[in-house]
XYZ file of C-alpha atoms in Angstrom:
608
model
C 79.524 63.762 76.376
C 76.464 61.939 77.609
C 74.495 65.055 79.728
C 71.386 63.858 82.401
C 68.137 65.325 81.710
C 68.693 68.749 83.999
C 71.815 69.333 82.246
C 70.497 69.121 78.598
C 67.922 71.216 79.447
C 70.537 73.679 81.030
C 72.853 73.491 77.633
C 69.743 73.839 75.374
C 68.866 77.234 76.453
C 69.021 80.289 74.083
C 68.143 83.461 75.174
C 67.054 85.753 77.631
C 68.455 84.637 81.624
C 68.510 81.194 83.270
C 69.392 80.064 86.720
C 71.248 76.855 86.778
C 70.908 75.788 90.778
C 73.923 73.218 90.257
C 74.707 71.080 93.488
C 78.020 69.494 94.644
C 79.459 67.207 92.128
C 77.004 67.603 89.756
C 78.682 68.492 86.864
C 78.405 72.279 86.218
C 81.587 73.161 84.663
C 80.583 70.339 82.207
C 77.251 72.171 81.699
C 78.821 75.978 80.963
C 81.254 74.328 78.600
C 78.738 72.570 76.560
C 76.224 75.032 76.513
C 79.651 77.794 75.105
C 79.872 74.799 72.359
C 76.340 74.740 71.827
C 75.914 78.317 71.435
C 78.875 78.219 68.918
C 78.229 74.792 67.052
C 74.124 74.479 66.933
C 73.119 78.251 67.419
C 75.557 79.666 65.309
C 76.757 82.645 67.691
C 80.100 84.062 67.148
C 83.065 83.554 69.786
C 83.660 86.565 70.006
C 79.909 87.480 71.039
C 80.389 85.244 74.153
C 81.832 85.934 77.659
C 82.439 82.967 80.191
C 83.512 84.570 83.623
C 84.311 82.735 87.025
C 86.275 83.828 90.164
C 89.908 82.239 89.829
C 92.797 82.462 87.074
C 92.667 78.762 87.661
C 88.551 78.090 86.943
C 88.591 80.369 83.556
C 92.079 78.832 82.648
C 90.348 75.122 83.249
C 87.353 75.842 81.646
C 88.642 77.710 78.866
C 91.043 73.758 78.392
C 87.846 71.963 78.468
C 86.517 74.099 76.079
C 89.352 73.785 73.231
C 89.261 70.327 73.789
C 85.555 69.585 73.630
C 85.850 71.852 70.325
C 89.279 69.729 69.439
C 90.937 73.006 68.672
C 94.036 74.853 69.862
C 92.263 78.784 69.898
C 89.056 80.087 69.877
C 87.432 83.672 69.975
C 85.471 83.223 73.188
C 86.228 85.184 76.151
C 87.125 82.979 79.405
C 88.475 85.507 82.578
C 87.762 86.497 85.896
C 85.958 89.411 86.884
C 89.212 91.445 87.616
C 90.594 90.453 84.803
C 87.794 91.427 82.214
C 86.860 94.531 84.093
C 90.710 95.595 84.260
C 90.791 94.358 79.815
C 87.991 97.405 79.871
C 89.718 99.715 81.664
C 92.883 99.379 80.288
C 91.249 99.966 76.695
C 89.501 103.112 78.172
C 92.180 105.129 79.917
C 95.647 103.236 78.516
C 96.811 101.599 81.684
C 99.236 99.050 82.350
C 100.702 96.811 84.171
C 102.663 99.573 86.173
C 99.111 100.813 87.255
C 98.295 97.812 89.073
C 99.144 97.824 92.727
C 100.700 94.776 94.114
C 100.281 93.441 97.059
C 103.788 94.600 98.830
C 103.152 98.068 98.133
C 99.586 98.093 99.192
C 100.629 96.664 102.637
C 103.607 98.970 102.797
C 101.069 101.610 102.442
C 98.864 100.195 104.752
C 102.062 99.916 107.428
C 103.312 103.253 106.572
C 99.733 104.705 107.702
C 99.306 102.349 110.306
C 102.121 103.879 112.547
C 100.533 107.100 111.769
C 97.355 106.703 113.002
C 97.646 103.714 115.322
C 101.105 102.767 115.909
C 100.934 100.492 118.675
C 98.977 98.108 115.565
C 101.495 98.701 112.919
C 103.792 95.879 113.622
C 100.923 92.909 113.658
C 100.462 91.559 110.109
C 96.958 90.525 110.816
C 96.236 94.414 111.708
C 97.227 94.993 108.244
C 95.361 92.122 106.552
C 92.094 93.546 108.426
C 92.786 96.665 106.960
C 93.116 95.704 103.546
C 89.874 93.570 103.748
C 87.304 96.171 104.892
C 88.801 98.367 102.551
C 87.676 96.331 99.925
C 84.180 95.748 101.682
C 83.647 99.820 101.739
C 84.775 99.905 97.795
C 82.703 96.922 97.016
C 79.596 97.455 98.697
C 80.262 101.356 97.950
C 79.778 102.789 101.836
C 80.477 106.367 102.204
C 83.265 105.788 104.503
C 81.314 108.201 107.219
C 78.562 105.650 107.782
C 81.509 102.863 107.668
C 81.766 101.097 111.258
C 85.208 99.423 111.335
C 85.506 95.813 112.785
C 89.167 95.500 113.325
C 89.987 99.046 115.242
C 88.500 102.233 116.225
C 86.363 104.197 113.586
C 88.053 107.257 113.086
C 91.603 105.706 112.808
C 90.125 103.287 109.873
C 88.237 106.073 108.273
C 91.725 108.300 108.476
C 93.777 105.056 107.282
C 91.339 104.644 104.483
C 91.221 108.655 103.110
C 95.310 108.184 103.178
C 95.367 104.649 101.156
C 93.065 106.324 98.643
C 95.197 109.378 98.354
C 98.148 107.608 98.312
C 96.872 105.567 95.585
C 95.902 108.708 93.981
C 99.441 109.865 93.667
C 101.320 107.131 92.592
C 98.422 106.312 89.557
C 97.492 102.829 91.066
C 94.677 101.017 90.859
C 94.432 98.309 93.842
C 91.781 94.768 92.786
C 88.901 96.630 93.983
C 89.056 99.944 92.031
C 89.071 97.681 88.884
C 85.548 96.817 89.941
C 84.284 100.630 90.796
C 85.956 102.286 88.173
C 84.397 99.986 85.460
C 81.530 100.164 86.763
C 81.482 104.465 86.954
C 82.926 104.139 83.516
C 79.694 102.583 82.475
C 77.446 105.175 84.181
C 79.281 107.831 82.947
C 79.700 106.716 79.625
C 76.713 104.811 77.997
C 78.292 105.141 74.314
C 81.460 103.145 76.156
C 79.164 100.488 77.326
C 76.881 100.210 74.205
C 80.504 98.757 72.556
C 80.998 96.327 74.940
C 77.157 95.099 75.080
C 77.636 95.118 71.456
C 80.420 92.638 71.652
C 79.055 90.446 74.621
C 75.846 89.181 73.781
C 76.343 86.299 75.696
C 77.161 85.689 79.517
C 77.885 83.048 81.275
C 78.719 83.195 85.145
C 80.300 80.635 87.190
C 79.738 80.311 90.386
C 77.561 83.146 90.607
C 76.908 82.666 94.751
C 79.918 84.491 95.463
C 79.119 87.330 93.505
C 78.863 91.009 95.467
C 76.356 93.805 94.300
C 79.607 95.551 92.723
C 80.588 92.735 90.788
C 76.270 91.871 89.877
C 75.982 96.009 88.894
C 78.508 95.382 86.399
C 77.030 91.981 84.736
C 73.729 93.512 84.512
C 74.350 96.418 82.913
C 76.847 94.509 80.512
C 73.987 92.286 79.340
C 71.458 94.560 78.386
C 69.273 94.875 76.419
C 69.266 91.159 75.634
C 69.688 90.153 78.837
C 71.300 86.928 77.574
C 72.086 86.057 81.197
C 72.962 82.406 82.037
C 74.005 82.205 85.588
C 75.406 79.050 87.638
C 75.975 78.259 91.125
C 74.615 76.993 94.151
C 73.173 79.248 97.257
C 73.780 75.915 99.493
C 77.803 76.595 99.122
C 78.320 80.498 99.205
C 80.966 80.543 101.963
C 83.230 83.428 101.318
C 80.913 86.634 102.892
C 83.985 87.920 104.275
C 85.066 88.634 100.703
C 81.524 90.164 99.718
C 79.364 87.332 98.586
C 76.127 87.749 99.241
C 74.272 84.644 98.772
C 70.932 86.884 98.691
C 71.896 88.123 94.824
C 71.388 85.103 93.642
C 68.263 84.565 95.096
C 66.641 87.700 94.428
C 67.971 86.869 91.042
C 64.377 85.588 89.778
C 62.910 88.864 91.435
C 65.293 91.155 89.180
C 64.589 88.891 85.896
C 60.874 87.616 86.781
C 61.278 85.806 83.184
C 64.352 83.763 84.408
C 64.484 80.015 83.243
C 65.461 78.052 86.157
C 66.726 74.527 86.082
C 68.552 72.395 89.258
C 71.445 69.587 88.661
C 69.903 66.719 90.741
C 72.187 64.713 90.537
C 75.156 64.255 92.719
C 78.190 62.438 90.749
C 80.541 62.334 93.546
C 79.269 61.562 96.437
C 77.989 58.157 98.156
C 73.929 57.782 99.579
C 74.594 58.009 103.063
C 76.923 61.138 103.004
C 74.649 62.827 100.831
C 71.849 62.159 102.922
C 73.814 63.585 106.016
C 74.911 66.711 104.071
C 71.068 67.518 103.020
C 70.032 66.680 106.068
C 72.386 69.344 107.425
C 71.554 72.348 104.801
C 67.692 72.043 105.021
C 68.242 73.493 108.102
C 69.245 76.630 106.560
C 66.095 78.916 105.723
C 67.186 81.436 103.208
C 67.880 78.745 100.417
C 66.144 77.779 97.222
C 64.889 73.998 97.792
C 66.287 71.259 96.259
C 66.400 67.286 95.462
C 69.633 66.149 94.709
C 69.743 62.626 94.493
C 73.052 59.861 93.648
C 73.172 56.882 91.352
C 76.204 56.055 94.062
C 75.694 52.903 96.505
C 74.935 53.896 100.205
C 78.156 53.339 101.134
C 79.689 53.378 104.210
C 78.362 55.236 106.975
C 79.294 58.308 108.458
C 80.882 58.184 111.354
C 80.906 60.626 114.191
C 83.722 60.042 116.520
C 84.290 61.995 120.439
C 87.859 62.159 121.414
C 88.899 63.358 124.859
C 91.501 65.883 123.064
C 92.467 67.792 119.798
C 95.457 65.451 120.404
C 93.523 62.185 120.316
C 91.641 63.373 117.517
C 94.714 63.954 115.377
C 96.210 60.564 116.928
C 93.523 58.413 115.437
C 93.243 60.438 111.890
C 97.277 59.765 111.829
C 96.560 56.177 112.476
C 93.764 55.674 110.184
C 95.470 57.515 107.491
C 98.800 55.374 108.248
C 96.940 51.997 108.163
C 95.839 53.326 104.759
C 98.822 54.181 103.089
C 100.172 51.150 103.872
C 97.444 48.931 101.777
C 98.211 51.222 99.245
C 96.040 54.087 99.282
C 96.792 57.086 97.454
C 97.446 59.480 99.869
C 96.328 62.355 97.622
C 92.609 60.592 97.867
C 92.543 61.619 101.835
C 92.204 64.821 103.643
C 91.321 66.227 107.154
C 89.304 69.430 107.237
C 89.428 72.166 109.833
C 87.648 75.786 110.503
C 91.150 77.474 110.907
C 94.462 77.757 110.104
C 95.624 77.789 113.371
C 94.779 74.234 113.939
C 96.537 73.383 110.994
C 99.812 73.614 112.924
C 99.079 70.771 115.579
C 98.179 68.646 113.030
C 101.391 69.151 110.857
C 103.342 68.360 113.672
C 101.925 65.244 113.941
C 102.112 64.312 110.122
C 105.890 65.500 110.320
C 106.525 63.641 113.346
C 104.670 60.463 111.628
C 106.036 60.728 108.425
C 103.493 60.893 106.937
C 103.043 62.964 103.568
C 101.226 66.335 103.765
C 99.989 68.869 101.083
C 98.570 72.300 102.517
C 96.002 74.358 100.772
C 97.676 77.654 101.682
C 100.106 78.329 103.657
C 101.367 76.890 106.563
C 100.970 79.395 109.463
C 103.652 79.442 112.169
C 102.375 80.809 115.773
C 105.760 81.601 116.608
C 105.856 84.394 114.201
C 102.828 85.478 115.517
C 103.478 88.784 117.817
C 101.994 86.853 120.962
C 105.143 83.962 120.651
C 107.511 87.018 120.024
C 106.060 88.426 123.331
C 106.491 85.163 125.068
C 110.431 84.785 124.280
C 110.829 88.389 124.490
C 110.402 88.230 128.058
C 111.919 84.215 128.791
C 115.490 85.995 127.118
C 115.276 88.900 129.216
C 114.454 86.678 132.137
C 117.598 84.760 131.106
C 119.798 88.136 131.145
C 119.605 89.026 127.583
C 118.558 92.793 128.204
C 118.251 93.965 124.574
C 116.640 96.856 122.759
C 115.258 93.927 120.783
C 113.801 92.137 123.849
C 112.673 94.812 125.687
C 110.999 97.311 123.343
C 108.029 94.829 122.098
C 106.913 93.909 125.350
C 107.604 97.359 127.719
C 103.907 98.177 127.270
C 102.794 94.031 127.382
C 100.864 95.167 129.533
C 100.660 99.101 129.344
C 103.410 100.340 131.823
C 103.343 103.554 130.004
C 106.929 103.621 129.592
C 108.167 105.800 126.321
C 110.371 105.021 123.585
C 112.615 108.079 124.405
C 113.436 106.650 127.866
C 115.129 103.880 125.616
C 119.000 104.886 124.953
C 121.204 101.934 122.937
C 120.870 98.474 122.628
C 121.930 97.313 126.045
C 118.712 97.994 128.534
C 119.736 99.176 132.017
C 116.298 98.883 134.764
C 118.913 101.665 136.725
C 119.001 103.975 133.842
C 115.303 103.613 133.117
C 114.500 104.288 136.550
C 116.921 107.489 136.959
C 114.795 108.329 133.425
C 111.458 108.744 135.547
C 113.349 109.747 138.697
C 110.610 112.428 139.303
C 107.770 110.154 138.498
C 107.277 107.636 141.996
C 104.915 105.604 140.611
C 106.688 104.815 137.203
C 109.804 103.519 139.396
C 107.594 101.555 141.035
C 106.303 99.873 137.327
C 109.860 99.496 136.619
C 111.134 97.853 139.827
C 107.963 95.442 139.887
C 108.891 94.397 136.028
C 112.399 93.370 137.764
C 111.010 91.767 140.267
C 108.898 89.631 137.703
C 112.264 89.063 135.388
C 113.795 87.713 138.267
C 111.012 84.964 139.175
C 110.631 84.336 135.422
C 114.452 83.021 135.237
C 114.297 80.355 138.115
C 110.924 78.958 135.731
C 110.558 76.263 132.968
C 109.645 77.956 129.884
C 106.127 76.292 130.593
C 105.692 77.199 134.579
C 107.463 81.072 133.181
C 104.318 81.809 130.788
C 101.984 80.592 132.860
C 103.916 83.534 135.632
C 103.531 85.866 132.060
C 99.807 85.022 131.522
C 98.487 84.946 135.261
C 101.319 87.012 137.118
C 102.317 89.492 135.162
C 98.919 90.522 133.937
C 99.276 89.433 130.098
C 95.887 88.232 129.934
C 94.230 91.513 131.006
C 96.325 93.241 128.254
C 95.126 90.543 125.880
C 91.523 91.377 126.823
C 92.340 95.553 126.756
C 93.615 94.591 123.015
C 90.927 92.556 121.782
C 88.590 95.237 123.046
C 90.518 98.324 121.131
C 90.704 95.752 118.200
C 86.889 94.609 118.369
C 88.251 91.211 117.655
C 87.262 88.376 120.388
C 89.735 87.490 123.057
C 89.134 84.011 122.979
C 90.707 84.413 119.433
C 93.828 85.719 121.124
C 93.556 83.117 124.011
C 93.772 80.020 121.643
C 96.619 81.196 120.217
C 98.314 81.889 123.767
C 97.114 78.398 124.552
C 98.669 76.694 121.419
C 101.940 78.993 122.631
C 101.843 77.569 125.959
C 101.081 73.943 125.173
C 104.844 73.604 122.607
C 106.756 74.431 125.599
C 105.675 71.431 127.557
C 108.805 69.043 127.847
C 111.210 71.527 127.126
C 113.391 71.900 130.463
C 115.177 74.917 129.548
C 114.598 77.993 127.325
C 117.138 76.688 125.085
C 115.254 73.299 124.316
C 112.034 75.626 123.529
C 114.145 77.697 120.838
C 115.341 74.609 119.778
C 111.884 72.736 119.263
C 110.669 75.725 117.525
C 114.230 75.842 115.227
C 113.579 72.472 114.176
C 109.634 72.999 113.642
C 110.238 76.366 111.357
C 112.976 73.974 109.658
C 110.348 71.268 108.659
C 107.800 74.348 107.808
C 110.433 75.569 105.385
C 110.865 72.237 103.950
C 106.804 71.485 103.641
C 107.007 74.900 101.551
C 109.348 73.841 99.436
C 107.733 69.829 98.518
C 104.653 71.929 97.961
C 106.099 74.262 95.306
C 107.572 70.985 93.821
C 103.943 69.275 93.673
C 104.600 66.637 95.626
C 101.226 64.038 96.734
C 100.199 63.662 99.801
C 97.246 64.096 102.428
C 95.513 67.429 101.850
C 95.307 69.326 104.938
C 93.325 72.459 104.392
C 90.980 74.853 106.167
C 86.902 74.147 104.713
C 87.118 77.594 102.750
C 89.934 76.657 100.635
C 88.443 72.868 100.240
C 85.971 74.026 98.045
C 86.037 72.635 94.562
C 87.984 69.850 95.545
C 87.021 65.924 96.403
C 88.570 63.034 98.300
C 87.551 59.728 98.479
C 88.407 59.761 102.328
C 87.648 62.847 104.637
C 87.959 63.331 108.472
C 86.761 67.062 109.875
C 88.521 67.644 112.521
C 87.514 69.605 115.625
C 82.929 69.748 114.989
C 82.671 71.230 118.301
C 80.350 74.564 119.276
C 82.937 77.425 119.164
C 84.516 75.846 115.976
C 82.037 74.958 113.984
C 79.819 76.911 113.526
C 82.658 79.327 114.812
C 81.906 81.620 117.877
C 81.973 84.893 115.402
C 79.270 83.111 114.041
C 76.326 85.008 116.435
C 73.815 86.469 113.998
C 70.967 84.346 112.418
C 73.185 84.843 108.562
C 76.353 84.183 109.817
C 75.028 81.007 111.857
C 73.799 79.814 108.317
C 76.631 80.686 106.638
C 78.522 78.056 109.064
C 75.890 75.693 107.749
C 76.876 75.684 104.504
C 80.562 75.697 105.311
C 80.295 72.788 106.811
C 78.208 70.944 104.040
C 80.509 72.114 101.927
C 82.915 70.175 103.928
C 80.871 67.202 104.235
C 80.745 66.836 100.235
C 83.440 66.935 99.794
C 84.050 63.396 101.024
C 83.341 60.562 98.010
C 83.096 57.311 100.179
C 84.207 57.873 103.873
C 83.735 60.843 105.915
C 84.609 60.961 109.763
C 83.159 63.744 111.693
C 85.225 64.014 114.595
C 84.728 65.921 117.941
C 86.157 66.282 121.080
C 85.472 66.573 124.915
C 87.619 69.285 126.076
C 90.300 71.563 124.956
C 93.366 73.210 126.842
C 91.456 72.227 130.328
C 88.137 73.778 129.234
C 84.865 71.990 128.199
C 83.513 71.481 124.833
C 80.425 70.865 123.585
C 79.729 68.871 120.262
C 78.105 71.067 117.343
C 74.745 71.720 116.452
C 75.381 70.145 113.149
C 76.041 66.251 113.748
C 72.440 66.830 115.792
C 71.095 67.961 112.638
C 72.684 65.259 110.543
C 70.986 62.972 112.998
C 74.424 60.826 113.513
């Protein structure tokens, strides 16, 4: 393998740490493999004496491939894993687990339910309650927050501090171990017992850490302690693409990593493989905006190119019109259709543009799932009340939305599966005012079933007072409404030319049909355009990209308020932006569901 100057110098180091500042497309898994060989081949260090760790099953399994083949060998003694999975290996050899101590992820959200309608009941139906959940519990294990001084983001403090004592004690009882505890019991195993990590410094005198700007404190405790007292530390990333805080990274451990090792060797990959002149020139131009970042030159052997383009639409819908079309005109010269891609900030607008591709024929790969919005508890509320509008008066129907907005009716006033408004009302016969809730809910049901399905939620949203319970939620929550209100908007907008209830259910039938059928080509590895969200785009490269949707509110998302998170949009969006080899179209629109939109800070900064 012919290496560039940067990267010999990278793969000739010995001993003692190193930073390896490695940009987009510039070769860095090339660089950890041949410096393994090195060690190995020129340096004489055994195998077993070296540990390469990343963040995915997929990353170690790749690397550890390259590795056996750049050694032309079928097995070799060095260690290639992910944190979990080398932390659990040390674990497991310290108290005898196995693999029935590992929680999996249906139990730890049936635990998470089960405590959910405990403490907060009126949240323990909503899967994205539960997600939430789940991921600040990991943020108070990783970042290891007595849960007292723990503020919650997703619901009120005291119910996620009494949610979290259960999960632990549950976990407690049935001997499990969730992903997390693998990282804070190794790393109390190692306080506690020196003599247990003397054995495993003994055996890893050499460490090598991929991506190392997604790293948490938990997961950096561990590592450092592990490579003492050689310190053989050889650490690789890039500050510029640390994009997954919400997990834990913290871009700031790698660079205070010079501060902690004030000896550290530091080297950056210059040079960009991948990408063409002007795109790289847009991307830096981007990222240099950011201030908490080590400086860099990264420069391409590639031609120019084309230009970037940055397009305004008067829609979403035009947006995803002319990316269709582009796309189309390109298949049909005989592009590979695995080369292209369109990038968004969220999975939600995923959806509209799968439509489209369905509708167009054209072929689609997702990066994750699919998300349907009609599983989403808003679109059960919606139909909920259109098929009791329609006469179907069911338990089903009725007991979602009877507090959709809070008419404080209970579930004991609820007898069988047929709903009678009489009965109810004789229920609260000595209550006035909850008769008079009752009666006005009629009066609403019967308005609602002389509507369209797309006049009938508007009557939901504006007459019936869904939006203030919306806005009530997303306050109790401590999510933002407008979160909730997109999603009610994307709701509203699928009913349009549907006449009758029946052609809505229909439309959405035939949509969850072609969702089903997407999941399936995907399991079977079928090519075709990558649609994906910017997070899960990392790693990957096409010679065609189109972000979709570079508006203020997207992108940089409106979460994004404090100076870290605003930079942490930055770099999500050059990550986007290189991800692109020859074309990338940044594409932004006007105005969305009626309201105004302004185009991002970052195509200003890209000067385009």
């Amino acid at each position: 393998m012919i290496l560039n100057a940067s990267q010999q110098r990278a793969v000739a180091h010995l001993s003692g740490p190193m930073m390896v500042l490695a940009g987009p497309g510039s070769g860095k898994t090339s660089v950890i493999v041949e410096r393994t060989r090195n060690l190995i081949m020129k340096e004489g260090a055994e195998p077993s004496s070296v540990l390469v760790v990343t963040f995915s099953r997929a990353a170690a399994s790749e690397m550890k491939e390259r590795f056996l083949a750049a050694m032309e060998s079928t097995r070799t003694g060095v260690t290639f894993g992910t944190f979990h999975g080398i932390f659990y290996g040390i674990l497991r050899q310290a108290y005898h687990l196995d693999a029935g101590n590992i929680l999996g992820d249906k139990e730890r959200f049936e635990i998470l339910k089960e405590l959910a309608l405990c403490y907060s009941p009126e949240l323990a139906g909503e899967g994205d309650f539960l997600e939430d959940l789940s991921r600040e519990i990991g943020s108070v294990k990783s970042e290891r927050i007595e849960i007292e001084h723990y503020y919650s983001s997703s619901c009120p403090d005291e119910v996620f501090r009494q949610i979290y004592r259960g999960y632990k004690e549950s976990l407690k009882k049935r001997r499990k171990l969730d992903f997390d505890d693998m990282l804070l019991y190794c790393y109390e195993l190692f306080v506690k017992r020196p003599d247990i990590l003397a054995l495993w410094q003994k055996r890893f005198r050499y460490i090598l850490v991929d991506e190392f700007q997604d790293i948490n404190p938990l997961q950096f405790d561990i590592v450092r302690m592990l490579a003492e007292p050689e310190r053989n530390l050889f650490i690789v990333g890039d500050d510029d693409q640390s994009i997954y805080h919400f997990r834990g990274a913290r871009p700031e451990l790698m660079l205070r990593f010079p501060d902690v090792y004030p000896d550290t060797d530091q080297v950056v990959l210059d040079v960009n493989y991948r990408c063409s002149g002007h795109i790289l020139l847009a991307a830096s131009k981007v990222i240099r905006h950011n201030r908490r970042r080590f400086e860099k030159k990264i420069h391409t052997p590639n031609p120019d190119g084309l230009p970037v383009r940055s397009l305004l639409f008067e829609d979403p819908a035009e947006e995803y019109r002319f990316a269709a079309r582009y796309i189309r005109k390109g298949l049909d010269s005989g592009e590979s259709p695995g080369e292209m891609a369109v990038l968004f900030r969220t999975n939600q607008e995923a959806e509209e543009i799968a439509r489209l591709f369905m509708d167009e024929k054209i072929p689609f790969v997702v990066r994750e799932q699919l998300p349907d919005m009609f599983a989403h508890w808003i679109a059960r509320d919606m139909r909920c009340y259109l098929h009791m509008a329609a006469g179907e008066m069911t338990r089903k129907n009725f007991v979602p939305v009877m507090n959709h907005p809070n008419r404080y009716i209970s579930r004991d006033a609820i007898r069988g599966d047929r709903i009678d408004l009489d009965s109810l009302r004789a229920f609260y016969r000595d209550k006035d005012w909850m008769q008079d809730r009752i009666t006005t809910l009629e009066t609403h049901l019967k308005v609602l079933s002389g509507l369209s399905p797309f006049a009938g939620i508007n009557f939901i949203r504006k007459g019936m007072g869904y939006e203030e319970y919306l806005q009530e939620y997303a306050a109790y929550r401590k999510i933002k409404y407008e979160d909730l209100e997109e999603l009610l908007e994307q709701i509203h907008e699928s009913t349009k030319g549907c006449r009758t209830l029946g052609d809505w259910e229909a439309s959405i039938e035939r949509y969850e049909e072609k969702l089903a059928e997407q999941s399936r080509q995907k399991d079977e590895k079928t090519e075709g355009v990558t649609l994906s969200t910017l997070h899960r785009a990392k790693g990957l490269e096409y010679d065609r990209v189109f972000i979709v949707n570079v508006n203020e509110g997207t992108i940089p998302y409106r979460k994004a308020v404090l100076p870290e998170a605003l930079e942490e949009e930055r770099r999500l969006f050059y990550v986007g932006m290189t991800r692109a080899r020859k074309a990338l179209f940044l594409c932004h629109v006007k105005q969305q569901y009626g309201k105004k939109k302004e185009p991002s800070r970052f195509l200003g900064e890209a000067e385009l």
